[in-house]
């Protein structure tokens, strides 16, 4: 169910155990070959496919397209909100749904830069409602849900998501090939192993990539894109089934 298409009495009449999915993405540079709206387009397609599978068992909020993309601001066209502002916005989105009585909230993320502030937001929400034992508050990036063994079977050169990479380029080739620039001659841009690992290293995109992509976009095909869409959608559907089955009280419920 898309909340944007519902009337308020319909929302009021829903079971408050209905999962609420809040898709969060971005508008930012994606190399010289992909559109700025890549993250939002890809997450929007995964949400569309997921909604078809789950029907009236979950409610989907409109995709929130503005993300925390400060690390891409050296590249023209990127729009961003500062981390603290972003955290506050996610807090307020969640509090609106909690005010209406809903108890199972999932921030479904489509942009890596949203991960840290998104985790902070869910942490803050839980602390404010620490006297309750009936809340389920989740933040997950869709690519982290995929089974690595199934990813390995798709014929991909990359073992994980990059940026404007083989994964994202393949999915945009499947979704909107007219928006993809020339990829055949793109050089792979893969940052060398970090000598400071496992320490978390602060970085901005230009530290790692002059053209803006990280990965192997020249390896992309629309067939890989469709396989990725199917796998990511099935993974999100699987998570929602677990959320629906939760008993509403226990950690392992």
CSV table of N, CA and C in Angstrom, one decimal, residues 42-210:
chain,number,residue,atom,x,y,z
A,42,UNK,N,16.9,3.7,-8.4
A,42,UNK,CA,17.1,2.3,-8.1
A,42,UNK,C,16.3,1.8,-6.9
A,43,UNK,N,16.3,2.6,-5.9
A,43,UNK,CA,15.5,2.3,-4.7
A,43,UNK,C,14.0,2.3,-5.0
A,44,UNK,N,13.6,3.3,-5.8
A,44,UNK,CA,12.2,3.4,-6.2
A,44,UNK,C,11.7,2.2,-7.0
A,45,UNK,N,12.6,1.6,-7.8
A,45,UNK,CA,12.2,0.4,-8.6
A,45,UNK,C,12.2,-0.8,-7.6
A,46,UNK,N,13.1,-0.9,-6.7
A,46,UNK,CA,13.0,-2.0,-5.7
A,46,UNK,C,11.8,-1.9,-4.9
A,47,UNK,N,11.4,-0.7,-4.4
A,47,UNK,CA,10.2,-0.5,-3.7
A,47,UNK,C,9.0,-0.9,-4.5
A,48,UNK,N,9.0,-0.5,-5.8
A,48,UNK,CA,7.8,-0.8,-6.6
A,48,UNK,C,7.6,-2.3,-6.7
A,49,UNK,N,8.7,-3.0,-7.0
A,49,UNK,CA,8.7,-4.5,-7.1
A,49,UNK,C,8.3,-5.1,-5.8
A,50,UNK,N,8.9,-4.6,-4.7
A,50,UNK,CA,8.5,-5.2,-3.4
A,50,UNK,C,7.1,-5.0,-3.0
A,51,UNK,N,6.5,-3.8,-3.3
A,51,UNK,CA,5.1,-3.5,-3.0
A,51,UNK,C,4.2,-4.5,-3.8
A,52,UNK,N,4.6,-4.8,-5.0
A,52,UNK,CA,3.8,-5.8,-5.7
A,52,UNK,C,3.7,-7.2,-5.1
A,53,UNK,N,4.8,-7.5,-4.4
A,53,UNK,CA,4.9,-8.8,-3.8
A,53,UNK,C,4.1,-8.9,-2.4
A,54,UNK,N,4.2,-7.8,-1.7
A,54,UNK,CA,3.6,-7.8,-0.3
A,54,UNK,C,2.2,-7.3,-0.2
A,55,UNK,N,1.8,-6.6,-1.3
A,55,UNK,CA,0.4,-6.2,-1.3
A,55,UNK,C,0.0,-5.3,-0.1
A,56,UNK,N,-1.1,-5.7,0.6
A,56,UNK,CA,-1.6,-4.9,1.7
A,56,UNK,C,-1.0,-5.3,3.0
A,57,UNK,N,0.1,-6.0,3.0
A,57,UNK,CA,0.7,-6.4,4.3
A,57,UNK,C,1.7,-5.4,4.8
A,58,UNK,N,2.0,-4.3,4.0
A,58,UNK,CA,2.9,-3.3,4.4
A,58,UNK,C,2.5,-2.0,3.8
A,59,UNK,N,2.9,-0.8,4.4
A,59,UNK,CA,2.6,0.5,3.9
A,59,UNK,C,4.0,1.1,3.6
A,60,UNK,N,4.0,1.8,2.4
A,60,UNK,CA,5.2,2.4,1.9
A,60,UNK,C,5.0,3.9,1.9
A,61,UNK,N,5.9,4.6,2.6
A,61,UNK,CA,5.9,6.1,2.5
A,61,UNK,C,6.6,6.5,1.2
A,62,UNK,N,6.3,7.7,0.7
A,62,UNK,CA,7.0,8.2,-0.5
A,62,UNK,C,8.5,8.2,-0.3
A,63,UNK,N,9.2,8.0,-1.4
A,63,UNK,CA,10.6,8.0,-1.3
A,63,UNK,C,11.2,9.3,-0.9
A,64,UNK,N,12.0,9.4,0.1
A,64,UNK,CA,12.7,10.6,0.5
A,64,UNK,C,14.0,10.8,-0.2
A,65,UNK,N,14.0,11.6,-1.2
A,65,UNK,CA,15.1,11.6,-2.2
A,65,UNK,C,16.3,12.4,-1.8
A,66,UNK,N,16.2,13.3,-0.8
A,66,UNK,CA,17.3,14.1,-0.4
A,66,UNK,C,18.1,13.4,0.8
A,67,UNK,N,19.4,13.2,0.6
A,67,UNK,CA,20.2,12.5,1.5
A,67,UNK,C,21.3,13.2,2.1
A,68,UNK,N,22.1,12.5,2.9
A,68,UNK,CA,23.4,13.1,3.4
A,68,UNK,C,24.5,12.7,2.4
A,69,UNK,N,24.8,13.7,1.5
A,69,UNK,CA,25.8,13.5,0.4
A,69,UNK,C,26.9,14.5,0.5
A,70,UNK,N,27.3,15.0,1.7
A,70,UNK,CA,28.3,16.0,1.8
A,70,UNK,C,29.6,15.6,1.1
A,71,UNK,N,29.9,14.3,1.2
A,71,UNK,CA,31.2,13.8,0.7
A,71,UNK,C,31.3,13.8,-0.9
A,72,UNK,N,30.2,14.2,-1.5
A,72,UNK,CA,30.2,14.3,-3.0
A,72,UNK,C,30.1,15.8,-3.4
A,73,UNK,N,30.1,16.7,-2.5
A,73,UNK,CA,29.9,18.1,-2.9
A,73,UNK,C,30.9,18.7,-3.8
A,74,UNK,N,32.0,18.1,-4.0
A,74,UNK,CA,33.0,18.6,-5.0
A,74,UNK,C,32.5,18.4,-6.4
A,75,UNK,N,31.5,17.6,-6.6
A,75,UNK,CA,30.9,17.3,-7.9
A,75,UNK,C,29.6,18.0,-8.2
A,76,UNK,N,29.6,18.8,-9.2
A,76,UNK,CA,28.4,19.6,-9.5
A,76,UNK,C,27.1,18.8,-9.6
A,77,UNK,N,26.0,19.4,-9.1
A,77,UNK,CA,24.7,18.9,-9.1
A,77,UNK,C,24.3,18.1,-7.9
A,78,UNK,N,25.3,17.7,-7.1
A,78,UNK,CA,25.0,17.0,-5.8
A,78,UNK,C,24.2,17.9,-4.9
A,79,UNK,N,23.2,17.4,-4.3
A,79,UNK,CA,22.4,18.1,-3.3
A,79,UNK,C,22.5,17.3,-2.0
A,80,UNK,N,22.6,18.0,-0.9
A,80,UNK,CA,22.8,17.3,0.4
A,80,UNK,C,22.3,18.1,1.6
A,81,UNK,N,22.0,17.4,2.6
A,81,UNK,CA,21.7,18.0,3.9
A,81,UNK,C,22.8,17.5,4.9
A,82,UNK,N,23.1,18.4,5.9
A,82,UNK,CA,24.2,18.0,6.8
A,82,UNK,C,23.7,16.9,7.7
A,83,UNK,N,24.7,16.1,8.2
A,83,UNK,CA,24.3,14.9,9.0
A,83,UNK,C,23.3,15.1,10.1
A,84,UNK,N,23.6,16.2,10.9
A,84,UNK,CA,22.7,16.4,12.1
A,84,UNK,C,21.3,16.8,11.6
A,85,UNK,N,21.2,17.6,10.5
A,85,UNK,CA,19.9,17.9,10.0
A,85,UNK,C,19.2,16.6,9.5
A,86,UNK,N,19.9,15.8,8.8
A,86,UNK,CA,19.4,14.6,8.3
A,86,UNK,C,18.9,13.7,9.4
A,87,UNK,N,19.6,13.5,10.5
A,87,UNK,CA,19.2,12.8,11.6
A,87,UNK,C,17.9,13.3,12.2
A,88,UNK,N,17.8,14.6,12.3
A,88,UNK,CA,16.6,15.2,12.8
A,88,UNK,C,15.4,15.0,11.9
A,89,UNK,N,15.6,15.0,10.6
A,89,UNK,CA,14.5,14.7,9.7
A,89,UNK,C,14.0,13.3,9.9
A,90,UNK,N,14.9,12.4,9.9
A,90,UNK,CA,14.5,11.0,10.1
A,90,UNK,C,13.8,10.7,11.4
A,91,UNK,N,14.3,11.4,12.4
A,91,UNK,CA,13.6,11.3,13.7
A,91,UNK,C,12.2,11.8,13.6
A,92,UNK,N,12.0,12.9,12.9
A,92,UNK,CA,10.6,13.5,12.8
A,92,UNK,C,9.7,12.6,12.0
A,93,UNK,N,10.3,12.0,10.9
A,93,UNK,CA,9.5,11.1,10.1
A,93,UNK,C,9.0,9.9,10.9
A,94,UNK,N,9.9,9.4,11.7
A,94,UNK,CA,9.5,8.2,12.5
A,94,UNK,C,8.5,8.6,13.6
A,95,UNK,N,8.7,9.8,14.2
A,95,UNK,CA,7.8,10.2,15.3
A,95,UNK,C,6.4,10.4,14.8
A,96,UNK,N,6.3,10.9,13.5
A,96,UNK,CA,4.9,11.0,12.9
A,96,UNK,C,4.2,9.7,12.9
A,97,UNK,N,4.9,8.7,12.4
A,97,UNK,CA,4.2,7.4,12.4
A,97,UNK,C,4.0,6.8,13.8
A,98,UNK,N,4.9,7.0,14.7
A,98,UNK,CA,4.7,6.5,16.0
A,98,UNK,C,3.5,7.3,16.7
A,99,UNK,N,3.3,8.6,16.4
A,99,UNK,CA,2.2,9.3,16.9
A,99,UNK,C,0.9,8.7,16.4
A,100,UNK,N,0.9,8.2,15.2
A,100,UNK,CA,-0.3,7.6,14.7
A,100,UNK,C,-0.5,6.1,15.1
A,101,UNK,N,0.4,5.7,15.9
A,101,UNK,CA,0.2,4.4,16.6
A,101,UNK,C,1.0,3.2,15.9
A,102,UNK,N,1.7,3.5,14.9
A,102,UNK,CA,2.4,2.4,14.2
A,102,UNK,C,3.7,2.0,15.0
A,103,UNK,N,4.0,0.7,15.0
A,103,UNK,CA,5.1,0.2,15.9
A,103,UNK,C,6.2,-0.4,15.2
A,104,UNK,N,6.1,-0.7,13.9
A,104,UNK,CA,7.2,-1.4,13.1
A,104,UNK,C,7.6,-0.5,12.0
A,105,UNK,N,8.8,0.1,12.1
A,105,UNK,CA,9.2,1.1,11.1
A,105,UNK,C,10.6,0.6,10.5
A,106,UNK,N,10.6,0.6,9.2
A,106,UNK,CA,11.8,0.2,8.5
A,106,UNK,C,12.3,1.4,7.6
A,107,UNK,N,13.5,1.9,7.9
A,107,UNK,CA,14.1,2.9,6.9
A,107,UNK,C,14.8,2.0,5.9
A,108,UNK,N,14.3,2.0,4.7
A,108,UNK,CA,15.0,1.2,3.6
A,108,UNK,C,15.9,2.1,2.9
A,109,UNK,N,17.2,1.9,3.0
A,109,UNK,CA,18.2,2.9,2.5
A,109,UNK,C,18.7,2.5,1.1
A,110,UNK,N,18.9,3.5,0.3
A,110,UNK,CA,19.5,3.3,-1.1
A,110,UNK,C,20.7,4.1,-1.3
A,111,UNK,N,21.3,4.7,-0.3
A,111,UNK,CA,22.5,5.5,-0.4
A,111,UNK,C,23.5,5.3,0.8
A,112,UNK,N,24.7,5.0,0.5
A,112,UNK,CA,25.7,4.6,1.5
A,112,UNK,C,25.9,5.7,2.6
A,113,UNK,N,25.8,7.0,2.1
A,113,UNK,CA,26.0,8.1,3.0
A,113,UNK,C,24.9,8.3,4.0
A,114,UNK,N,23.8,7.7,3.8
A,114,UNK,CA,22.7,7.7,4.8
A,114,UNK,C,22.8,6.7,6.0
A,115,UNK,N,23.8,5.8,5.8
A,115,UNK,CA,23.8,4.7,6.8
A,115,UNK,C,24.2,5.2,8.2
A,116,UNK,N,25.2,5.9,8.4
A,116,UNK,CA,25.6,6.3,9.7
A,116,UNK,C,24.6,7.3,10.4
A,117,UNK,N,24.1,8.3,9.7
A,117,UNK,CA,23.1,9.2,10.3
A,117,UNK,C,21.8,8.4,10.5
A,118,UNK,N,21.5,7.5,9.6
A,118,UNK,CA,20.3,6.7,9.8
A,118,UNK,C,20.3,5.8,11.0
A,119,UNK,N,21.5,5.2,11.3
A,119,UNK,CA,21.7,4.4,12.5
A,119,UNK,C,21.5,5.2,13.7
A,120,UNK,N,22.1,6.4,13.7
A,120,UNK,CA,22.0,7.3,14.8
A,120,UNK,C,20.6,7.7,15.1
A,121,UNK,N,19.8,8.0,14.0
A,121,UNK,CA,18.4,8.4,14.2
A,121,UNK,C,17.6,7.2,14.9
A,122,UNK,N,17.8,6.0,14.4
A,122,UNK,CA,17.0,4.9,15.0
A,122,UNK,C,17.5,4.7,16.5
A,123,UNK,N,18.8,4.9,16.8
A,123,UNK,CA,19.2,4.9,18.2
A,123,UNK,C,18.6,5.9,19.0
A,124,UNK,N,18.5,7.1,18.5
A,124,UNK,CA,17.9,8.2,19.3
A,124,UNK,C,16.4,8.0,19.5
A,125,UNK,N,15.7,7.5,18.5
A,125,UNK,CA,14.3,7.2,18.7
A,125,UNK,C,14.1,6.2,19.8
A,126,UNK,N,14.9,5.1,19.7
A,126,UNK,CA,14.7,4.1,20.7
A,126,UNK,C,14.9,4.6,22.2
A,127,UNK,N,15.9,5.5,22.3
A,127,UNK,CA,16.2,6.0,23.7
A,127,UNK,C,15.0,6.8,24.2
A,128,UNK,N,14.4,7.6,23.3
A,128,UNK,CA,13.3,8.4,23.7
A,128,UNK,C,12.1,7.6,24.1
A,129,UNK,N,12.0,6.3,23.6
A,129,UNK,CA,10.8,5.5,23.9
A,129,UNK,C,11.3,4.2,24.6
A,130,UNK,N,12.2,4.4,25.5
A,130,UNK,CA,12.9,3.3,26.2
A,130,UNK,C,11.9,2.5,27.1
A,131,UNK,N,10.8,3.1,27.5
A,131,UNK,CA,9.9,2.4,28.4
A,131,UNK,C,9.0,1.5,27.6
A,132,UNK,N,9.1,1.4,26.3
A,132,UNK,CA,8.2,0.6,25.5
A,132,UNK,C,8.9,-0.7,25.0
A,133,UNK,N,8.2,-1.8,25.0
A,133,UNK,CA,8.8,-3.0,24.5
A,133,UNK,C,8.1,-3.6,23.2
A,134,UNK,N,7.3,-2.7,22.6
A,134,UNK,CA,6.6,-3.1,21.4
A,134,UNK,C,7.0,-2.5,20.1
A,135,UNK,N,8.2,-1.8,20.1
A,135,UNK,CA,8.7,-1.1,18.9
A,135,UNK,C,9.7,-1.9,18.2
A,136,UNK,N,9.7,-1.9,16.9
A,136,UNK,CA,10.7,-2.5,16.1
A,136,UNK,C,11.2,-1.4,15.1
A,137,UNK,N,12.4,-0.9,15.3
A,137,UNK,CA,13.0,0.2,14.5
A,137,UNK,C,14.2,-0.3,13.8
A,138,UNK,N,14.1,-0.3,12.4
A,138,UNK,CA,15.2,-0.8,11.6
A,138,UNK,C,15.7,0.2,10.6
A,139,UNK,N,17.0,0.1,10.3
A,139,UNK,CA,17.6,0.8,9.2
A,139,UNK,C,18.4,-0.2,8.4
A,140,UNK,N,18.2,-0.3,7.1
A,140,UNK,CA,19.0,-1.3,6.3
A,140,UNK,C,19.2,-0.8,4.9
A,141,UNK,N,20.4,-0.9,4.4
A,141,UNK,CA,20.7,-0.7,3.0
A,141,UNK,C,20.3,-1.9,2.2
A,142,UNK,N,19.6,-1.8,1.1
A,142,UNK,CA,19.0,-3.0,0.4
A,142,UNK,C,20.1,-3.9,0.0
A,143,UNK,N,21.3,-3.5,-0.4
A,143,UNK,CA,22.3,-4.4,-0.9
A,143,UNK,C,22.9,-5.2,0.2
A,144,UNK,N,22.8,-4.8,1.5
A,144,UNK,CA,23.3,-5.6,2.6
A,144,UNK,C,22.4,-6.8,2.9
A,145,UNK,N,21.2,-6.8,2.4
A,145,UNK,CA,20.3,-7.9,2.7
A,145,UNK,C,20.6,-9.1,1.8
A,146,UNK,N,21.3,-8.9,0.7
A,146,UNK,CA,21.4,-9.9,-0.3
A,146,UNK,C,22.4,-11.0,0.2
A,147,UNK,N,22.1,-12.3,-0.1
A,147,UNK,CA,22.9,-13.4,0.3
A,147,UNK,C,24.2,-13.4,-0.6
A,148,UNK,N,25.4,-13.3,0.0
A,148,UNK,CA,26.6,-13.2,-0.7
A,148,UNK,C,26.8,-14.4,-1.7
A,149,UNK,N,26.3,-15.6,-1.3
A,149,UNK,CA,26.5,-16.7,-2.2
A,149,UNK,C,25.7,-16.6,-3.4
A,150,UNK,N,24.5,-15.9,-3.3
A,150,UNK,CA,23.6,-15.7,-4.5
A,150,UNK,C,24.2,-14.6,-5.4
A,151,UNK,N,24.8,-13.6,-4.7
A,151,UNK,CA,25.5,-12.5,-5.5
A,151,UNK,C,26.6,-13.1,-6.3
A,152,UNK,N,27.4,-14.0,-5.7
A,152,UNK,CA,28.5,-14.6,-6.3
A,152,UNK,C,28.1,-15.4,-7.6
A,153,UNK,N,26.9,-15.8,-7.7
A,153,UNK,CA,26.4,-16.6,-8.8
A,153,UNK,C,25.9,-15.8,-10.0
A,154,UNK,N,26.0,-14.5,-9.9
A,154,UNK,CA,25.5,-13.6,-11.0
A,154,UNK,C,26.5,-13.2,-12.0
A,155,UNK,N,27.7,-13.7,-11.9
A,155,UNK,CA,28.7,-13.4,-12.9
A,155,UNK,C,29.3,-11.9,-12.8
A,156,UNK,N,29.3,-11.4,-11.6
A,156,UNK,CA,29.7,-10.0,-11.4
A,156,UNK,C,31.2,-10.0,-11.1
A,157,UNK,N,31.9,-9.0,-11.6
A,157,UNK,CA,33.3,-8.8,-11.3
A,157,UNK,C,33.5,-8.3,-9.9
A,158,UNK,N,32.6,-7.4,-9.4
A,158,UNK,CA,32.7,-6.9,-8.1
A,158,UNK,C,32.0,-7.8,-7.1
A,159,UNK,N,32.6,-7.9,-5.9
A,159,UNK,CA,32.0,-8.8,-4.9
A,159,UNK,C,31.0,-8.0,-4.0
A,160,UNK,N,31.0,-6.6,-4.1
A,160,UNK,CA,30.1,-5.8,-3.3
A,160,UNK,C,29.8,-4.5,-4.0
A,161,UNK,N,28.8,-3.8,-3.5
A,161,UNK,CA,28.4,-2.5,-4.1
A,161,UNK,C,29.5,-1.5,-4.0
A,162,UNK,N,29.7,-0.7,-5.1
A,162,UNK,CA,30.6,0.4,-5.1
A,162,UNK,C,29.8,1.7,-5.2
A,163,UNK,N,30.2,2.5,-6.2
A,163,UNK,CA,29.5,3.7,-6.5
A,163,UNK,C,29.6,4.0,-8.0
A,164,UNK,N,28.4,4.1,-8.6
A,164,UNK,CA,28.4,4.3,-10.1
A,164,UNK,C,29.2,3.1,-10.7
A,165,UNK,N,29.0,2.0,-10.1
A,165,UNK,CA,29.9,0.8,-10.4
A,165,UNK,C,29.2,-0.2,-11.3
A,166,UNK,N,29.7,-1.4,-11.3
A,166,UNK,CA,29.1,-2.5,-12.1
A,166,UNK,C,27.7,-2.7,-11.7
A,167,UNK,N,27.4,-2.7,-10.4
A,167,UNK,CA,26.0,-2.9,-9.9
A,167,UNK,C,25.1,-1.8,-10.4
A,168,UNK,N,25.4,-0.6,-10.0
A,168,UNK,CA,24.4,0.5,-10.2
A,168,UNK,C,24.3,0.8,-11.7
A,169,UNK,N,25.4,0.7,-12.5
A,169,UNK,CA,25.3,0.9,-13.9
A,169,UNK,C,24.5,-0.2,-14.6
A,170,UNK,N,24.6,-1.4,-14.1
A,170,UNK,CA,23.8,-2.5,-14.7
A,170,UNK,C,22.3,-2.3,-14.5
A,171,UNK,N,22.0,-1.8,-13.3
A,171,UNK,CA,20.6,-1.6,-12.9
A,171,UNK,C,20.0,-0.4,-13.7
A,172,UNK,N,20.8,0.6,-13.8
A,172,UNK,CA,20.3,1.7,-14.6
A,172,UNK,C,20.2,1.4,-16.1
A,173,UNK,N,21.1,0.5,-16.6
A,173,UNK,CA,21.0,0.0,-18.0
A,173,UNK,C,19.7,-0.8,-18.2
A,174,UNK,N,19.3,-1.5,-17.1
A,174,UNK,CA,18.0,-2.2,-17.2
A,174,UNK,C,16.8,-1.3,-17.1
A,175,UNK,N,16.9,-0.3,-16.3
A,175,UNK,CA,15.8,0.6,-15.9
A,175,UNK,C,15.6,1.8,-16.9
A,176,UNK,N,16.7,2.4,-17.3
A,176,UNK,CA,16.6,3.6,-18.1
A,176,UNK,C,17.9,3.7,-18.9
A,177,UNK,N,18.1,2.8,-19.9
A,177,UNK,CA,19.4,2.8,-20.7
A,177,UNK,C,19.7,4.1,-21.4
A,178,UNK,N,18.6,4.9,-21.7
A,178,UNK,CA,18.8,6.2,-22.4
A,178,UNK,C,19.5,7.2,-21.5
A,179,UNK,N,19.6,7.0,-20.2
A,179,UNK,CA,20.3,7.9,-19.3
A,179,UNK,C,21.7,7.5,-19.0
A,180,UNK,N,22.2,6.4,-19.6
A,180,UNK,CA,23.6,6.0,-19.3
A,180,UNK,C,24.5,6.5,-20.4
A,181,UNK,N,25.6,7.1,-20.0
A,181,UNK,CA,26.6,7.6,-20.9
A,181,UNK,C,27.5,6.4,-21.4
A,182,UNK,N,28.5,6.8,-22.2
A,182,UNK,CA,29.4,5.8,-22.7
A,182,UNK,C,30.2,5.1,-21.5
A,183,UNK,N,30.2,3.8,-21.5
A,183,UNK,CA,30.9,3.1,-20.4
A,183,UNK,C,32.0,2.2,-20.9
A,184,UNK,N,32.1,1.9,-22.2
A,184,UNK,CA,33.1,1.0,-22.7
A,184,UNK,C,34.5,1.3,-22.3
A,185,UNK,N,34.8,2.6,-22.4
A,185,UNK,CA,36.2,3.1,-22.1
A,185,UNK,C,36.5,3.6,-20.7
A,186,UNK,N,35.5,3.5,-19.8
A,186,UNK,CA,35.7,3.9,-18.5
A,186,UNK,C,36.7,3.1,-17.8
A,187,UNK,N,37.7,3.7,-17.2
A,187,UNK,CA,38.7,3.0,-16.4
A,187,UNK,C,38.1,2.6,-15.0
A,188,UNK,N,38.5,1.4,-14.6
A,188,UNK,CA,38.0,1.1,-13.2
A,188,UNK,C,38.7,2.0,-12.2
A,189,UNK,N,37.9,2.4,-11.2
A,189,UNK,CA,38.5,3.2,-10.2
A,189,UNK,C,38.2,2.5,-8.9
A,190,UNK,N,39.2,1.8,-8.3
A,190,UNK,CA,39.0,1.1,-7.1
A,190,UNK,C,40.1,1.5,-6.2
A,191,UNK,N,39.7,2.1,-5.0
A,191,UNK,CA,40.7,2.6,-4.1
A,191,UNK,C,41.6,1.4,-3.6
A,192,UNK,N,42.9,1.7,-3.5
A,192,UNK,CA,43.8,0.7,-3.0
A,192,UNK,C,43.4,0.3,-1.6
A,193,UNK,N,43.9,-0.8,-1.1
A,193,UNK,CA,43.6,-1.3,0.2
A,193,UNK,C,44.1,-0.2,1.2
A,194,UNK,N,43.3,0.1,2.2
A,194,UNK,CA,43.6,1.1,3.1
A,194,UNK,C,44.6,0.7,4.1
A,195,UNK,N,45.8,1.3,4.2
A,195,UNK,CA,46.8,0.9,5.1
A,195,UNK,C,46.4,1.1,6.6
A,196,UNK,N,45.3,1.8,6.9
A,196,UNK,CA,44.9,2.1,8.2
A,196,UNK,C,43.8,1.1,8.7
A,197,UNK,N,43.3,0.3,7.8
A,197,UNK,CA,42.3,-0.7,8.2
A,197,UNK,C,42.8,-1.6,9.4
A,198,UNK,N,42.0,-2.0,10.3
A,198,UNK,CA,40.5,-1.8,10.3
A,198,UNK,C,40.0,-0.5,10.9
A,199,UNK,N,40.8,0.5,11.1
A,199,UNK,CA,40.3,1.7,11.6
A,199,UNK,C,39.4,2.3,10.6
A,200,UNK,N,38.3,3.0,11.1
A,200,UNK,CA,37.4,3.7,10.2
A,200,UNK,C,38.0,5.0,9.8
A,201,UNK,N,38.2,5.2,8.5
A,201,UNK,CA,39.0,6.3,8.0
A,201,UNK,C,38.0,7.3,7.4
A,202,UNK,N,38.1,8.6,7.8
A,202,UNK,CA,37.3,9.6,7.2
A,202,UNK,C,37.7,9.9,5.8
A,203,UNK,N,36.8,10.1,4.9
A,203,UNK,CA,37.1,10.4,3.5
A,203,UNK,C,36.0,11.2,2.8
A,204,UNK,N,36.4,11.8,1.7
A,204,UNK,CA,35.4,12.4,0.8
A,204,UNK,C,35.7,11.7,-0.6
A,205,UNK,N,34.8,11.8,-1.5
A,205,UNK,CA,34.9,11.0,-2.7
A,205,UNK,C,36.1,11.3,-3.5
A,206,UNK,N,36.5,12.6,-3.6
A,206,UNK,CA,37.6,13.0,-4.4
A,206,UNK,C,38.9,12.4,-3.9
A,207,UNK,N,39.0,11.9,-2.6
A,207,UNK,CA,40.1,11.2,-2.1
A,207,UNK,C,40.4,9.9,-2.8
A,208,UNK,N,39.3,9.3,-3.3
A,208,UNK,CA,39.3,8.0,-3.8
A,208,UNK,C,39.1,7.9,-5.4
A,209,UNK,N,38.5,9.0,-5.9
A,209,UNK,CA,38.1,8.9,-7.3
A,209,UNK,C,38.0,10.2,-8.0
A,210,UNK,N,38.8,10.6,-9.0
A,210,UNK,CA,38.7,11.8,-9.7
A,210,UNK,C,37.4,11.9,-10.5
